Short mmCIF file of C-alpha atoms in Angstrom, two decimals:
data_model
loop_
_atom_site.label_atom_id
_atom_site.label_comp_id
_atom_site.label_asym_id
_atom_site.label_seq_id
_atom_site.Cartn_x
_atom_site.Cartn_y
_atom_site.Cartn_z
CA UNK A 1 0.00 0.00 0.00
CA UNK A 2 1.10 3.47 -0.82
CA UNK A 3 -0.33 6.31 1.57
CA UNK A 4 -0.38 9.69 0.12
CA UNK A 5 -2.09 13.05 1.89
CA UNK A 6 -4.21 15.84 1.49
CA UNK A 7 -3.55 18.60 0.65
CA UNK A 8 -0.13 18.12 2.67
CA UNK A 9 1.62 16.28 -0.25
CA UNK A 10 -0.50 17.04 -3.20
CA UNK A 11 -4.11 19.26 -3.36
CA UNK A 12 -4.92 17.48 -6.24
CA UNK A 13 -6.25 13.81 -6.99
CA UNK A 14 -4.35 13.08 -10.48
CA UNK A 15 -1.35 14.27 -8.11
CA UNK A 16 -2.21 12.46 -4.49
CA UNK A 17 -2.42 9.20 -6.83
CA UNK A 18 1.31 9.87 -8.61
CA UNK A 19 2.43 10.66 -5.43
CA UNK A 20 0.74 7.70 -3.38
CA UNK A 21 2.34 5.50 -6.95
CA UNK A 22 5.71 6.22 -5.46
CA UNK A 23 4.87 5.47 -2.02
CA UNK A 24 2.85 2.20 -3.41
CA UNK A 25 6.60 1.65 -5.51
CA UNK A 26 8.90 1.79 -2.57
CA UNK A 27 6.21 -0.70 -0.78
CA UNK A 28 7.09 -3.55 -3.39
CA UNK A 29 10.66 -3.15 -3.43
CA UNK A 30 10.68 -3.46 0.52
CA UNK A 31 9.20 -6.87 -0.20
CA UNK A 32 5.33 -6.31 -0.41
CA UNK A 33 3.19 -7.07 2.22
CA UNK A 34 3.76 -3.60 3.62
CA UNK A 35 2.68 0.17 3.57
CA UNK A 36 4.61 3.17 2.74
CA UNK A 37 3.68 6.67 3.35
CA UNK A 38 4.97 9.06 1.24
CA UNK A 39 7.52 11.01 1.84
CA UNK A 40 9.00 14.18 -0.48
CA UNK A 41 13.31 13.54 0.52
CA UNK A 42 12.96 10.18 0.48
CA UNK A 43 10.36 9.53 -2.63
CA UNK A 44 10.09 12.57 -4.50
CA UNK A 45 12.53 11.20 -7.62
CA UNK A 46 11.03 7.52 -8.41
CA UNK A 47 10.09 7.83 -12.04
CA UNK A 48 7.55 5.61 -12.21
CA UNK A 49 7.80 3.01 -15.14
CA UNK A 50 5.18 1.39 -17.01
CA UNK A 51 5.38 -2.75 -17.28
CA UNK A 52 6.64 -3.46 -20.05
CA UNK A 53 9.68 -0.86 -19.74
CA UNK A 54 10.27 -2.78 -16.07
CA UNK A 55 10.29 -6.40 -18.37
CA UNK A 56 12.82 -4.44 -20.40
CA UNK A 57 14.35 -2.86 -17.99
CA UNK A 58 15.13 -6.63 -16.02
CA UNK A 59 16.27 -7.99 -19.36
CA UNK A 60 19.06 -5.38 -19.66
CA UNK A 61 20.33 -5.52 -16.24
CA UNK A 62 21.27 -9.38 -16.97
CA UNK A 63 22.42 -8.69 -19.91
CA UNK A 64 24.76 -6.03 -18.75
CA UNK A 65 25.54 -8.46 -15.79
CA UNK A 66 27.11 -11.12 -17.69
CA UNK A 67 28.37 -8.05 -20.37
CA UNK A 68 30.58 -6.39 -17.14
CA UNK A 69 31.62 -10.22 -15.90
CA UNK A 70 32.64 -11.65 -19.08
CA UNK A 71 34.12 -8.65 -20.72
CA UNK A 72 36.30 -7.81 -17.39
CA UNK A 73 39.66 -9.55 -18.75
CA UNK A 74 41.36 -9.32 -14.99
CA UNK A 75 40.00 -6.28 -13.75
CA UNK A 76 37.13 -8.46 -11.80
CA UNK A 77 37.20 -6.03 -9.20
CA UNK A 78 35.58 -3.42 -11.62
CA UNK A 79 33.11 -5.38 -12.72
CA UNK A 80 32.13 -6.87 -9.56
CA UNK A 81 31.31 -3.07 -8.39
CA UNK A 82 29.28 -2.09 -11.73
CA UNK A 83 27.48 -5.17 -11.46
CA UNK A 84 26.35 -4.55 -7.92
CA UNK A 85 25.68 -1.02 -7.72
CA UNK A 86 23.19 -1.75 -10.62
CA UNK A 87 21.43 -4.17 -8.78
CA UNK A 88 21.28 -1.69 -5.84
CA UNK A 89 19.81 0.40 -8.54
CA UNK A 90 17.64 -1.75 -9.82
CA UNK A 91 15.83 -3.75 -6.83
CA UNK A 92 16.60 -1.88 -3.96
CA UNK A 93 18.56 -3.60 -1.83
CA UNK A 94 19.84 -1.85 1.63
CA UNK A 95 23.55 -3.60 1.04
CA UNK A 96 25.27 -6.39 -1.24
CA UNK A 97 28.30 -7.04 -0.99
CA UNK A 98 31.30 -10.22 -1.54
CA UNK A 99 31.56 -12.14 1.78
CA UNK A 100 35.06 -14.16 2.20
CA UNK A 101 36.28 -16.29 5.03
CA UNK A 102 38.82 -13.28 5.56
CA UNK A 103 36.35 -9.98 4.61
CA UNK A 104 33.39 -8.22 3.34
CA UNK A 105 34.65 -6.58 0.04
CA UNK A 106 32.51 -4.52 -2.45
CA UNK A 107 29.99 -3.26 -0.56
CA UNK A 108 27.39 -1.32 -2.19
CA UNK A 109 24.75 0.27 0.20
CA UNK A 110 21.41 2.39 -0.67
CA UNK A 111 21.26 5.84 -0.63
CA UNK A 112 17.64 5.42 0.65
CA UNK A 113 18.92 2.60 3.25
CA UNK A 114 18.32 3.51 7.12
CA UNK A 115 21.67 1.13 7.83
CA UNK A 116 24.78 2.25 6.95
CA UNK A 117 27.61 -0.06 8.33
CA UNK A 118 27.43 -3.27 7.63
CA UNK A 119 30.14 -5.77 8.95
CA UNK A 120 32.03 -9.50 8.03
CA UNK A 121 30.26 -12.02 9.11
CA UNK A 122 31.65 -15.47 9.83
CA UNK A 123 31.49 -17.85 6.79
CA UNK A 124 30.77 -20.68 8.54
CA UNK A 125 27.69 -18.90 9.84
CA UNK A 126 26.34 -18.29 6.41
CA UNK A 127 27.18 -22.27 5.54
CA UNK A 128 25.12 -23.54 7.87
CA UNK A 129 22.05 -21.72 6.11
CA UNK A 130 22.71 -22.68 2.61
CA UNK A 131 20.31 -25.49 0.69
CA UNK A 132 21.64 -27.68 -1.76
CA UNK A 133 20.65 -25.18 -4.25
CA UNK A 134 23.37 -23.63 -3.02
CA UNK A 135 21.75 -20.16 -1.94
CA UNK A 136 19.35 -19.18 1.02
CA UNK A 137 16.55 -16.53 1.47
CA UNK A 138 15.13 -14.98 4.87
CA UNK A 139 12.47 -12.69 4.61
CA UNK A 140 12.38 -12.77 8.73
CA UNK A 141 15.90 -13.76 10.06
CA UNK A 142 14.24 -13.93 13.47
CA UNK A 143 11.99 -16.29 12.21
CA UNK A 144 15.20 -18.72 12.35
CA UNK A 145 15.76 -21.16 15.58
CA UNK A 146 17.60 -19.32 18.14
CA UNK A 147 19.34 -22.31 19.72
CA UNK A 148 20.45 -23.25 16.34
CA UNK A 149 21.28 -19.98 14.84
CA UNK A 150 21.84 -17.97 18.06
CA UNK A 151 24.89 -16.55 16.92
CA UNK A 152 24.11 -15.39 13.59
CA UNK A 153 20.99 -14.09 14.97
CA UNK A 154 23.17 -11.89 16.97
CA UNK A 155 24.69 -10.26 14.11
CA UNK A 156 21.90 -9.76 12.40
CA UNK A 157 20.45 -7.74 15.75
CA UNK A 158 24.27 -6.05 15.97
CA UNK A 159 24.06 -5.18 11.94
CA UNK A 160 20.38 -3.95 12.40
CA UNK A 161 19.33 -6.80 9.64
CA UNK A 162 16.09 -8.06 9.03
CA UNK A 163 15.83 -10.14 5.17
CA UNK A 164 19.15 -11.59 3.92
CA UNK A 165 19.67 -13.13 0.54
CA UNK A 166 22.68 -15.38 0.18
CA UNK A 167 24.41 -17.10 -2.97
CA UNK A 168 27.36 -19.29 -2.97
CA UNK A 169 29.78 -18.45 -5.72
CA UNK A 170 30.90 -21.66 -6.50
CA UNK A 171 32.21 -23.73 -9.45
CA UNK A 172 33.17 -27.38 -9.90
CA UNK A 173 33.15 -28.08 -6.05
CA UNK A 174 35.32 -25.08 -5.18
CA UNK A 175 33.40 -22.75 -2.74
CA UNK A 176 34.71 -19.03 -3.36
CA UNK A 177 32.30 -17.19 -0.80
CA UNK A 178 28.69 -15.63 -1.24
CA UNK A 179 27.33 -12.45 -2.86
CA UNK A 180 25.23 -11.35 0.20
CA UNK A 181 22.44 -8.91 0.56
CA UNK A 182 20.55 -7.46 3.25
CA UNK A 183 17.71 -5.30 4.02
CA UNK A 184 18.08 -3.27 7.21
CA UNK A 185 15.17 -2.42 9.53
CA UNK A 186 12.04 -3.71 7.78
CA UNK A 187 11.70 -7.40 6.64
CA UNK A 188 11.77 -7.99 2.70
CA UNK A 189 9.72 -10.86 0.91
CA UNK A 190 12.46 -12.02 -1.64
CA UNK A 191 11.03 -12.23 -5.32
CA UNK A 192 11.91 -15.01 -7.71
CA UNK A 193 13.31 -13.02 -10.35
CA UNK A 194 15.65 -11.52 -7.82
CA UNK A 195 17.14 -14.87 -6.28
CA UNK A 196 17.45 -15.95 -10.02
CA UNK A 197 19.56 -12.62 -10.65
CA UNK A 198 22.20 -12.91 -7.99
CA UNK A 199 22.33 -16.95 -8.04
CA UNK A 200 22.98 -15.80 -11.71
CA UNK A 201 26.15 -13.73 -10.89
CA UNK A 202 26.93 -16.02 -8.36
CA UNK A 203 27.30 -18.52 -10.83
CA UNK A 204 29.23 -16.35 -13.02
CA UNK A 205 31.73 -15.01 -10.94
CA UNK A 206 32.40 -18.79 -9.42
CA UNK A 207 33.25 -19.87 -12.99
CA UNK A 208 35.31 -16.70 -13.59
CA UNK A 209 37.53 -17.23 -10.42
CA UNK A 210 38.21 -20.92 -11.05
CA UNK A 211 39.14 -20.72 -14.96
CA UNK A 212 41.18 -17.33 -13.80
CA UNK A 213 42.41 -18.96 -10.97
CA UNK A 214 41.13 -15.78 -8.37
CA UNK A 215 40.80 -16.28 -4.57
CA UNK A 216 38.07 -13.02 -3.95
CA UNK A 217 39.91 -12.49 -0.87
CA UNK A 218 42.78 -11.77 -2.56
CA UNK A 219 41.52 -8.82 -4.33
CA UNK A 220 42.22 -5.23 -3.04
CA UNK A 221 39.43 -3.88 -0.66
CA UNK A 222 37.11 -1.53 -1.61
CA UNK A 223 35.58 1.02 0.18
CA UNK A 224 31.81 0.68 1.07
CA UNK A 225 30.00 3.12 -1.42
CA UNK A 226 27.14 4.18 -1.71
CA UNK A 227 24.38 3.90 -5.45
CA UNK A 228 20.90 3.69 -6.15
CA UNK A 229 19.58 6.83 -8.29
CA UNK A 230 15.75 5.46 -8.65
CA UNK A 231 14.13 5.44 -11.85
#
């Protein structure tokens, strides 16, 4: 739901229902199942987008994702950063960012998020959440079992997280780490065609690091930054 008001944000209707469309906008990326009141800093430049420009719109971003991977040569790095600050772009998401057994590298994090620092957490942590599919998704993380998960739980409290989205980047058995993503202060319902995007990368950058022989934690850190002009 998108809440707009009278006459404080608009004193017309054609422009209380384009406004309450950008609150209603911001709702679905937080995950749906939610309400958004509208607010001028925070909403005032979504450009709203018709459907078939968003279809369009999802077809480009993989295509430039696997245009920035492949094309990289060795400068992964680069294209690890492009890629993720247009999915911060794209979908929303508070953070993504590389997680290592040594680091968190790459972070990306949403101009619009309400976190802002966002901290390594222990790989083994994130292993023991992982299906066989090789990826997990937690629209409540404090849905999990404390006395299993008590101190990942923890984190998440510490890092102010509430969804998380991980994929293993993996290839031929070799585990390389996870492209992880949060959403910070409200809970996220995780949408197909977003798992299917980052498991996508995942994949990608998993076969790029074992045919280029890269260990991610290897690669020079880069400072958290932030992204996410809305259209």
């Amino acid at each position: 739901m998108g809440i707009a008001r009278y006459p404080i944000d608009a004193s017309t209707l054609k422009d209380l229902m384009s406004v309450a469309d950008k609150a209603l906008y911001r709702a679905k990326t937080k995950g749906r199942n939610c309400f958004i009141i509208y607010l001028p800093e925070k909403h005032a430049n979504i450009s709203l987008k018709k459907e078939r420009d968003k279809q369009q719109t999802q077809m480009q971003l993989c295509y430039t994702l696997f245009g920035n991977l492949t094309a990289c040569d060795e400068d992964i790095a680069m294209a690890i950063n492009s890629v993720f600050k247009g999915f911060v772009s794209y979908y929303m998401f508070d953070h993504i960012c590389i997680e290592t057994a040594k680091n968190i590298n790459h972070s990306i994090i949403f101009t619009l998020s309400g976190q802002k620092q966002f901290s390594h957490i222990p790989i083994e942590m994130l292993d023991s959440l992982i299906n066989s599919a090789g990826y997990v998704s937690l629209n409540n993380v404090f849905s999990l079992n404390e006395d299993s998960y008590g101190a990942i739980m923890r984190e998440y409290e510490k890092q102010k997280i509430k969804s998380v989205l991980y994929c293993k980047i993996e290839a031929y058995g070799v585990n390389y780490g996870y492209i992880r993503v949060d959403t910070s202060n409200t809970m996220r319902i995780w949408q197909n065609s977003e798992v299917a995007t980052v498991m996508t990368a995942a994949s990608v950058l998993g076969l790029l690091c074992y045919y280029q022989k890269i260990k991610l934690e290897d690669l020079p850190l880069v400072q958290p930054t932030e992204a996410g002009s809305i259209e």
